[in-house]
Amino acid sequence: MDQRRLLGAFLRARREALSPAVVGQPPGAHGRRRTPGLRREEVAQLGGLSTTWYTWVEQGRDIALSAAALARLAEALRLNPAERAYLFELTRRRDPAVPAAAREPAAAPPELLDTLATLSVPAYLLDRLWQARGWNEAAGRLFAPWLDSGEPCLLRFVFLHEAARQFIVDWEERARRLLAEFRADTGHNPDDPAMADLVRDLRRHSPDFAMFWNDHAVLAREGGLRTFAHPEDGRLRYEQVTFVPATQPDHKLVVLLPR
């Protein structure tokens, strides 16, 4: 099912699940109802929207979808936070109710930090700007060249610190991969000023970053073999696994399994 039809099916399901009483409609208002929930014209009226426009959206037609109209629709359908986020994800629009200023990196959730502490293998937590928000003892030892550098941002360490080129085996290949993964993240947050500032600063200070960024490569952050030249322990090999917590999609939990 394409995105437009998926959107229409979602809206219809939410409309039919919404009791008229919830939006102040008395029992029996507007005559007998043949289907559950609200009528399309009632949803449109609640959101101050055109009935024709809403009908076409629900039918999956290819019409304009502004963020403002979607916000009114979310209010009309009484969407909960998860449903509202899903609506904007489906339409690839930024929710105007989430201002850029509120998107500054938050402190790491305590439950994720507790999870790190239970792991015996290296593990660390990244926020959406790829800053280390927490790590366990094993990661502190493995990534000492990074985590002891005073630079929490993984991208800044990789591209601006000479130690990264000594620590990361096959530096150029890994750096290109990291940048392609980060570009994928920027696609989820196209209007994020903090991300834009990070990219602008790195392009200005790292010729390699600027060159790789112009390749426009996009990759998902996947697992795979990682090899490091540790200053004390020599060459170390790990299999990397990355998890995105369901309740904290702006964070990544990265775990490295010895190989």
mmCIF file of C-alpha atoms in Angstrom:
data_model
loop_
_atom_site.group_PDB
_atom_site.id
_atom_site.type_symbol
_atom_site.label_atom_id
_atom_site.label_comp_id
_atom_site.label_asym_id
_atom_site.label_seq_id
_atom_site.Cartn_x
_atom_site.Cartn_y
_atom_site.Cartn_z
ATOM 1 C CA MET A 1 0.000 0.000 0.000
ATOM 2 C CA ASP A 2 1.429 3.413 -0.989
ATOM 3 C CA GLN A 3 1.780 6.257 1.502
ATOM 4 C CA ARG A 4 -1.341 8.145 0.362
ATOM 5 C CA ARG A 5 -3.579 5.110 0.676
ATOM 6 C CA LEU A 6 -1.988 4.225 4.001
ATOM 7 C CA LEU A 7 -2.670 7.760 5.216
ATOM 8 C CA GLY A 8 -6.289 7.548 4.075
ATOM 9 C CA ALA A 9 -6.814 4.210 5.805
ATOM 10 C CA PHE A 10 -5.306 5.576 9.017
ATOM 11 C CA LEU A 11 -7.517 8.678 8.996
ATOM 12 C CA ARG A 12 -10.642 6.667 8.285
ATOM 13 C CA ALA A 13 -9.851 4.275 11.137
ATOM 14 C CA ARG A 14 -9.331 7.158 13.566
ATOM 15 C CA ARG A 15 -12.502 8.909 12.360
ATOM 16 C CA GLU A 16 -14.623 5.793 12.790
ATOM 17 C CA ALA A 17 -13.132 5.161 16.231
ATOM 18 C CA LEU A 18 -14.013 8.659 17.475
ATOM 19 C CA SER A 19 -17.282 8.813 19.381
ATOM 20 C CA PRO A 20 -19.482 11.809 18.514
ATOM 21 C CA ALA A 21 -19.967 12.369 22.243
ATOM 22 C CA VAL A 22 -16.225 12.978 22.668
ATOM 23 C CA VAL A 23 -16.419 16.025 20.403
ATOM 24 C CA GLY A 24 -19.631 17.325 21.951
ATOM 25 C CA GLN A 25 -22.141 15.823 19.550
ATOM 26 C CA PRO A 26 -25.322 14.843 21.460
ATOM 27 C CA PRO A 27 -26.829 11.395 20.844
ATOM 28 C CA GLY A 28 -28.902 11.380 17.669
ATOM 29 C CA ALA A 29 -27.381 14.598 16.339
ATOM 30 C CA HIS A 30 -27.499 14.931 12.540
ATOM 31 C CA GLY A 31 -29.807 11.937 12.223
ATOM 32 C CA ARG A 32 -29.197 8.233 12.439
ATOM 33 C CA ARG A 33 -25.638 7.113 11.681
ATOM 34 C CA ARG A 34 -25.065 4.235 9.286
ATOM 35 C CA THR A 35 -21.386 3.886 10.242
ATOM 36 C CA PRO A 36 -19.564 4.270 13.560
ATOM 37 C CA GLY A 37 -17.725 7.408 14.544
ATOM 38 C CA LEU A 38 -17.870 10.800 12.897
ATOM 39 C CA ARG A 39 -18.841 11.679 9.375
ATOM 40 C CA ARG A 40 -16.239 13.206 7.062
ATOM 41 C CA GLU A 41 -17.982 16.568 7.035
ATOM 42 C CA GLU A 42 -17.961 16.608 10.845
ATOM 43 C CA VAL A 43 -14.207 16.038 10.947
ATOM 44 C CA ALA A 44 -13.698 18.781 8.376
ATOM 45 C CA GLN A 45 -15.892 21.187 10.347
ATOM 46 C CA LEU A 46 -14.051 20.459 13.606
ATOM 47 C CA GLY A 47 -10.741 21.197 11.931
ATOM 48 C CA GLY A 48 -11.901 24.217 9.953
ATOM 49 C CA LEU A 49 -11.107 22.338 6.752
ATOM 50 C CA SER A 50 -12.817 21.794 3.426
ATOM 51 C CA THR A 51 -14.990 18.686 3.355
ATOM 52 C CA THR A 52 -13.869 18.028 -0.200
ATOM 53 C CA TRP A 53 -10.205 18.318 0.791
ATOM 54 C CA TYR A 54 -10.615 15.942 3.712
ATOM 55 C CA THR A 55 -12.585 13.464 1.597
ATOM 56 C CA TRP A 56 -9.857 13.418 -1.024
ATOM 57 C CA VAL A 57 -7.164 12.914 1.616
ATOM 58 C CA GLU A 58 -9.061 9.958 3.048
ATOM 59 C CA GLN A 59 -9.510 8.554 -0.458
ATOM 60 C CA GLY A 60 -5.748 8.625 -0.985
ATOM 61 C CA ARG A 61 -5.739 11.243 -3.722
ATOM 62 C CA ASP A 62 -2.537 13.108 -4.582
ATOM 63 C CA ILE A 63 -3.326 16.568 -3.187
ATOM 64 C CA ALA A 64 -1.389 19.191 -1.244
ATOM 65 C CA LEU A 65 -0.892 18.467 2.464
ATOM 66 C CA SER A 66 0.341 21.434 4.472
ATOM 67 C CA ALA A 67 1.705 21.003 7.984
ATOM 68 C CA ALA A 68 -0.845 23.515 9.292
ATOM 69 C CA ALA A 69 -3.778 21.594 7.800
ATOM 70 C CA LEU A 70 -2.444 18.325 9.191
ATOM 71 C CA ALA A 71 -2.129 19.902 12.637
ATOM 72 C CA ARG A 72 -5.789 20.973 12.519
ATOM 73 C CA LEU A 73 -6.740 17.503 11.361
ATOM 74 C CA ALA A 74 -4.827 15.924 14.247
ATOM 75 C CA GLU A 75 -6.725 18.133 16.691
ATOM 76 C CA ALA A 76 -10.081 17.369 15.075
ATOM 77 C CA LEU A 77 -9.478 13.622 15.312
ATOM 78 C CA ARG A 78 -8.199 13.924 18.900
ATOM 79 C CA LEU A 79 -5.017 12.039 18.002
ATOM 80 C CA ASN A 80 -2.807 11.020 20.900
ATOM 81 C CA PRO A 81 0.923 11.943 20.759
ATOM 82 C CA ALA A 82 1.944 8.654 19.112
ATOM 83 C CA GLU A 83 -0.834 8.910 16.517
ATOM 84 C CA ARG A 84 0.019 12.533 15.803
ATOM 85 C CA ALA A 85 3.691 11.686 15.311
ATOM 86 C CA TYR A 86 2.675 8.848 12.974
ATOM 87 C CA LEU A 87 0.508 11.236 10.943
ATOM 88 C CA PHE A 88 3.428 13.590 10.360
ATOM 89 C CA GLU A 89 5.802 10.702 9.629
ATOM 90 C CA LEU A 90 3.417 9.352 6.990
ATOM 91 C CA THR A 91 3.201 12.723 5.267
ATOM 92 C CA ARG A 92 6.868 13.633 5.822
ATOM 93 C CA ARG A 93 5.937 16.978 7.295
ATOM 94 C CA ARG A 94 7.305 18.616 10.431
ATOM 95 C CA ASP A 95 4.774 19.022 13.207
ATOM 96 C CA PRO A 96 4.449 22.782 13.879
ATOM 97 C CA ALA A 97 3.604 21.940 17.500
ATOM 98 C CA VAL A 98 7.228 20.825 17.977
ATOM 99 C CA PRO A 99 9.258 24.051 17.712
ATOM 100 C CA ALA A 100 12.918 23.858 16.757
ATOM 101 C CA ALA A 101 13.951 25.314 20.110
ATOM 102 C CA ALA A 102 12.421 22.318 21.858
ATOM 103 C CA ARG A 103 14.557 19.990 19.763
ATOM 104 C CA GLU A 104 17.803 20.629 21.593
ATOM 105 C CA PRO A 105 19.385 17.345 22.710
ATOM 106 C CA ALA A 106 17.802 16.134 25.914
ATOM 107 C CA ALA A 107 19.511 14.317 28.726
ATOM 108 C CA ALA A 108 19.801 10.581 28.214
ATOM 109 C CA PRO A 109 16.823 8.692 29.642
ATOM 110 C CA PRO A 110 17.835 7.015 32.934
ATOM 111 C CA GLU A 111 16.505 3.637 31.813
ATOM 112 C CA LEU A 112 18.847 3.632 28.816
ATOM 113 C CA LEU A 113 21.808 4.550 31.000
ATOM 114 C CA ASP A 114 20.842 1.719 33.334
ATOM 115 C CA THR A 115 20.801 -0.630 30.350
ATOM 116 C CA LEU A 116 24.342 0.393 29.439
ATOM 117 C CA ALA A 117 25.555 -0.470 32.920
ATOM 118 C CA THR A 118 24.225 -4.033 32.663
ATOM 119 C CA LEU A 119 26.265 -4.841 29.541
ATOM 120 C CA SER A 120 29.742 -6.326 29.793
ATOM 121 C CA VAL A 121 30.616 -5.547 26.154
ATOM 122 C CA PRO A 122 31.294 -2.000 24.898
ATOM 123 C CA ALA A 123 28.090 0.011 24.483
ATOM 124 C CA TYR A 124 27.312 3.697 24.151
ATOM 125 C CA LEU A 125 24.335 5.967 23.544
ATOM 126 C CA LEU A 126 24.132 8.633 20.817
ATOM 127 C CA ASP A 127 21.592 11.438 20.529
ATOM 128 C CA ARG A 128 20.290 12.775 17.219
ATOM 129 C CA LEU A 129 23.375 15.004 16.810
ATOM 130 C CA TRP A 130 25.561 11.942 17.335
ATOM 131 C CA GLN A 131 26.825 13.149 20.676
ATOM 132 C CA ALA A 132 27.729 10.494 23.239
ATOM 133 C CA ARG A 133 25.146 10.736 26.017
ATOM 134 C CA GLY A 134 26.374 7.774 28.010
ATOM 135 C CA TRP A 135 28.615 4.729 27.852
ATOM 136 C CA ASN A 136 29.635 1.794 29.989
ATOM 137 C CA GLU A 137 33.044 0.948 31.403
ATOM 138 C CA ALA A 138 33.974 -1.322 28.489
ATOM 139 C CA ALA A 139 33.181 1.423 25.957
ATOM 140 C CA GLY A 140 35.135 3.931 28.015
ATOM 141 C CA ARG A 141 38.219 1.754 27.666
ATOM 142 C CA LEU A 142 37.759 0.843 23.994
ATOM 143 C CA PHE A 143 36.869 4.354 22.868
ATOM 144 C CA ALA A 144 39.276 6.217 25.128
ATOM 145 C CA PRO A 145 40.758 8.091 22.122
ATOM 146 C CA TRP A 146 37.270 9.507 21.463
ATOM 147 C CA LEU A 147 35.586 9.695 24.865
ATOM 148 C CA ASP A 148 38.691 11.077 26.587
ATOM 149 C CA SER A 149 39.221 13.697 23.870
ATOM 150 C CA GLY A 150 36.666 16.102 25.328
ATOM 151 C CA GLU A 151 34.652 15.923 22.084
ATOM 152 C CA PRO A 152 31.316 14.133 22.650
ATOM 153 C CA CYS A 153 30.202 14.380 19.001
ATOM 154 C CA LEU A 154 31.299 11.287 17.091
ATOM 155 C CA LEU A 155 31.330 13.134 13.762
ATOM 156 C CA ARG A 156 33.500 15.943 15.102
ATOM 157 C CA PHE A 157 35.937 13.429 16.556
ATOM 158 C CA VAL A 158 36.144 11.427 13.326
ATOM 159 C CA PHE A 159 36.670 14.424 11.047
ATOM 160 C CA LEU A 160 38.462 16.975 13.223
ATOM 161 C CA HIS A 161 40.774 14.913 15.460
ATOM 162 C CA GLU A 162 43.967 13.374 14.107
ATOM 163 C CA ALA A 163 43.699 10.626 16.731
ATOM 164 C CA ALA A 164 40.634 9.271 14.913
ATOM 165 C CA ARG A 165 42.683 8.477 11.812
ATOM 166 C CA GLN A 166 45.071 6.426 13.922
ATOM 167 C CA PHE A 167 42.330 4.719 15.937
ATOM 168 C CA ILE A 168 39.876 3.779 13.159
ATOM 169 C CA VAL A 169 41.308 1.188 10.770
ATOM 170 C CA ASP A 170 40.314 1.976 7.157
ATOM 171 C CA TRP A 171 39.487 5.517 8.260
ATOM 172 C CA GLU A 172 38.270 6.827 4.900
ATOM 173 C CA GLU A 173 35.886 3.934 4.295
ATOM 174 C CA ARG A 174 34.452 4.211 7.797
ATOM 175 C CA ALA A 175 34.225 8.016 7.639
ATOM 176 C CA ARG A 176 32.317 7.891 4.359
ATOM 177 C CA ARG A 177 29.970 5.310 5.827
ATOM 178 C CA LEU A 178 29.347 7.357 8.973
ATOM 179 C CA LEU A 179 28.557 10.425 6.928
ATOM 180 C CA ALA A 180 26.110 8.545 4.696
ATOM 181 C CA GLU A 181 24.366 7.243 7.823
ATOM 182 C CA PHE A 182 24.186 10.730 9.303
ATOM 183 C CA ARG A 183 22.709 12.098 6.060
ATOM 184 C CA ALA A 184 19.934 9.523 6.417
ATOM 185 C CA ASP A 185 19.244 10.949 9.882
ATOM 186 C CA THR A 186 19.061 14.494 8.516
ATOM 187 C CA GLY A 187 16.358 13.293 6.130
ATOM 188 C CA HIS A 188 14.185 12.481 9.147
ATOM 189 C CA ASN A 189 14.766 16.005 10.513
ATOM 190 C CA PRO A 190 14.942 18.260 7.424
ATOM 191 C CA ASP A 191 14.163 21.467 9.336
ATOM 192 C CA ASP A 192 16.417 20.826 12.335
ATOM 193 C CA PRO A 193 18.618 23.938 12.786
ATOM 194 C CA ALA A 194 21.053 22.164 15.119
ATOM 195 C CA MET A 195 21.743 19.508 12.497
ATOM 196 C CA ALA A 196 22.166 22.180 9.829
ATOM 197 C CA ASP A 197 24.624 24.060 12.055
ATOM 198 C CA LEU A 198 26.636 20.885 12.647
ATOM 199 C CA VAL A 199 26.885 20.150 8.929
ATOM 200 C CA ARG A 200 27.797 23.755 8.129
ATOM 201 C CA ASP A 201 30.534 23.837 10.778
ATOM 202 C CA LEU A 202 32.061 20.522 9.717
ATOM 203 C CA ARG A 203 32.038 21.519 6.052
ATOM 204 C CA ARG A 204 33.901 24.666 6.991
ATOM 205 C CA HIS A 205 36.554 22.979 9.140
ATOM 206 C CA SER A 206 37.055 19.597 7.441
ATOM 207 C CA PRO A 207 37.866 19.359 3.715
ATOM 208 C CA ASP A 208 37.225 15.606 3.887
ATOM 209 C CA PHE A 209 33.782 16.133 5.377
ATOM 210 C CA ALA A 210 32.948 18.698 2.687
ATOM 211 C CA MET A 211 34.107 16.346 -0.075
ATOM 212 C CA PHE A 212 32.277 13.284 1.279
ATOM 213 C CA TRP A 213 29.121 15.310 1.974
ATOM 214 C CA ASN A 214 28.967 16.356 -1.665
ATOM 215 C CA ASP A 215 28.720 12.672 -2.647
ATOM 216 C CA HIS A 216 25.129 12.687 -1.295
ATOM 217 C CA ALA A 217 25.456 9.046 -0.210
ATOM 218 C CA VAL A 218 22.668 7.813 2.080
ATOM 219 C CA LEU A 219 22.831 4.594 4.103
ATOM 220 C CA ALA A 220 20.979 3.111 7.048
ATOM 221 C CA ARG A 221 22.991 2.701 10.234
ATOM 222 C CA GLU A 222 23.594 -1.020 10.087
ATOM 223 C CA GLY A 223 25.827 -3.449 11.885
ATOM 224 C CA GLY A 224 29.017 -4.960 10.601
ATOM 225 C CA LEU A 225 32.642 -5.597 11.371
ATOM 226 C CA ARG A 226 34.551 -2.772 13.036
ATOM 227 C CA THR A 227 38.329 -2.776 13.521
ATOM 228 C CA PHE A 228 40.204 -0.412 15.814
ATOM 229 C CA ALA A 229 43.889 0.202 16.508
ATOM 230 C CA HIS A 230 43.792 0.731 20.267
ATOM 231 C CA PRO A 231 46.794 2.642 21.682
ATOM 232 C CA GLU A 232 47.237 0.092 24.499
ATOM 233 C CA ASP A 233 45.486 -3.108 23.419
ATOM 234 C CA GLY A 234 46.493 -3.171 19.766
ATOM 235 C CA ARG A 235 44.172 -4.189 16.937
ATOM 236 C CA LEU A 236 40.662 -5.125 18.081
ATOM 237 C CA ARG A 237 37.741 -6.448 16.031
ATOM 238 C CA TYR A 238 34.056 -6.141 16.886
ATOM 239 C CA GLU A 239 30.663 -6.780 15.352
ATOM 240 C CA GLN A 240 28.576 -3.623 15.761
ATOM 241 C CA VAL A 241 24.850 -3.777 16.453
ATOM 242 C CA THR A 242 22.724 -0.618 16.641
ATOM 243 C CA PHE A 243 19.321 -0.347 18.321
ATOM 244 C CA VAL A 244 16.811 2.518 18.170
ATOM 245 C CA PRO A 245 14.677 2.546 21.353
ATOM 246 C CA ALA A 246 10.965 2.651 20.544
ATOM 247 C CA THR A 247 10.310 5.331 23.168
ATOM 248 C CA GLN A 248 13.405 7.403 22.295
ATOM 249 C CA PRO A 249 13.735 7.390 18.472
ATOM 250 C CA ASP A 250 16.232 10.263 18.586
ATOM 251 C CA HIS A 251 18.718 8.021 20.398
ATOM 252 C CA LYS A 252 20.830 5.098 19.203
ATOM 253 C CA LEU A 253 22.161 2.353 21.446
ATOM 254 C CA VAL A 254 25.359 1.020 19.878
ATOM 255 C CA VAL A 255 26.731 -2.312 21.103
ATOM 256 C CA LEU A 256 30.004 -3.939 20.022
ATOM 257 C CA LEU A 257 30.447 -7.701 20.255
ATOM 258 C CA PRO A 258 34.073 -8.983 20.332
ATOM 259 C CA ARG A 259 35.158 -11.052 17.329
#
